[in-house]
Amino acid sequence: MMTLSNLTSPFPIFHFIGIPGLEAVHVWISIPFCCLYAIALSGNSMILFVIITEQSLHEPMYYFLSMLSATDLGLIISTMSTTLVVLWFNLREISLDGCIVQMFFLHGFTVIETGILVAMAFDRYVAICDPLRYNTILTNARILQIIFVILLRMIVLLVPTLLLLKRLSFCKTNILSHSYCYHPDVLKLACSDTKPNSFWGLTGLILTSGIDIPCIIISYIMIIRSVLSIASRTEQHKAFSTCVSHIAAVAIFYIPLVSLSLVHRFGQSSPKLVQTMMANIYLILPPVLNPVIYSLKTKQLRGALLKLLLSKNLPMSS
């Protein structure tokens, strides 16, 4: 009789899935993926470069934006390799250790990004509700403290979550739902007790999105109250316009993230194609759209980007 020990392996191998039902055209599907990756990489790199080199952008708002761009770059790079390898070469295998490394970067950058979005909400709150103290509150030292707290939270929550995976036994047929390692996806393949993993994962979710989303909402409630107290409609519009980019960034980050989490927890009967597409949207959408949104809606940044692009196109003087 075959026992559980016969079905499990101390060195489990996981198998990525591409686009279910469209395996025959994976190479063609890789073309739009490559275009989106190129947009995300070039857009975020350009924003980073402009903020670093342009002295007029050395302000708290743009420091946080540069951190957002760096995080988006990390998010794209952490999964781009496995996705393209699956689509181009049909290479689908990855070890548990390789999976844990990828999850550290994937989930790590996700936790960092949600923290940065909170920091950006705080930045907008101070700029609108207490503008006279803006530079004294958001000093360089305070910004470094915020970055330290964001990184520390990521490490404290993520390292135990991933180390707990090492104690699990996995069945021999470990087919993942995506072209990258996603913690809930890996966890559901375990053959042993996953209650400690689920408990710590839920704790991490509460201490990240469970805190960050209410903080962002409270910040904007206070911003709206402050703006509505301004008599001039022109000043109200000007104040609200400085928040549009951040609100859009919050929406395109949290809506796909929450949707994917709900599908993994409650939508197991949904088509595999739907799950796969939602997983790819969750990763690609924020890094692609954030540079576009901030370039279009932030006048000072748009001017610096145009200055950079025009200077590259100008002929060299003789």
Coordinates of N, CA and C in Angstrom, one line a residue, residues 160-161 164 167-168 187 192-203:
P160 N 9.9 34.8 8.6 CA 9.3 33.7 9.2 C 8.2 33.0 8.3
T161 N 7.5 33.8 7.5 CA 6.5 33.2 6.6 C 7.2 32.2 5.6
L164 N 8.8 29.0 7.3 CA 7.8 28.0 7.7 C 7.5 27.1 6.6
R167 N 9.4 23.5 6.6 CA 8.9 22.4 7.4 C 7.8 21.5 6.7
L168 N 7.3 22.0 5.6 CA 6.2 21.3 5.0 C 6.6 20.2 4.1
L187 N 1.4 27.2 -0.9 CA 0.9 26.6 0.4 C -0.2 25.6 0.2
S192 N 1.2 18.4 4.3 CA 1.2 18.4 5.7 C 0.4 19.5 6.3
D193 N 0.4 19.7 7.6 CA -0.4 20.7 8.3 C 0.1 22.1 8.0
T194 N -0.8 22.9 7.5 CA -0.4 24.3 7.1 C -1.0 25.4 8.0
K195 N -1.5 25.0 9.2 CA -2.2 25.9 10.0 C -1.2 27.0 10.5
P196 N 0.0 26.7 11.0 CA 1.0 27.7 11.4 C 1.3 28.7 10.2
N197 N 1.4 28.1 9.0 CA 1.7 29.0 7.9 C 0.5 29.9 7.6
S198 N -0.7 29.4 7.6 CA -1.9 30.2 7.3 C -2.0 31.3 8.4
F199 N -1.8 30.9 9.7 CA -1.9 31.9 10.8 C -0.9 33.0 10.6
W200 N 0.4 32.7 10.3 CA 1.4 33.7 10.2 C 1.1 34.6 8.9
G201 N 0.6 33.9 7.8 CA 0.3 34.6 6.6 C -0.8 35.6 6.8
L202 N -1.9 35.2 7.6 CA -3.0 36.1 7.9 C -2.5 37.2 8.8
T203 N -1.6 36.9 9.7 CA -1.0 38.0 10.6 C -0.3 39.0 9.7

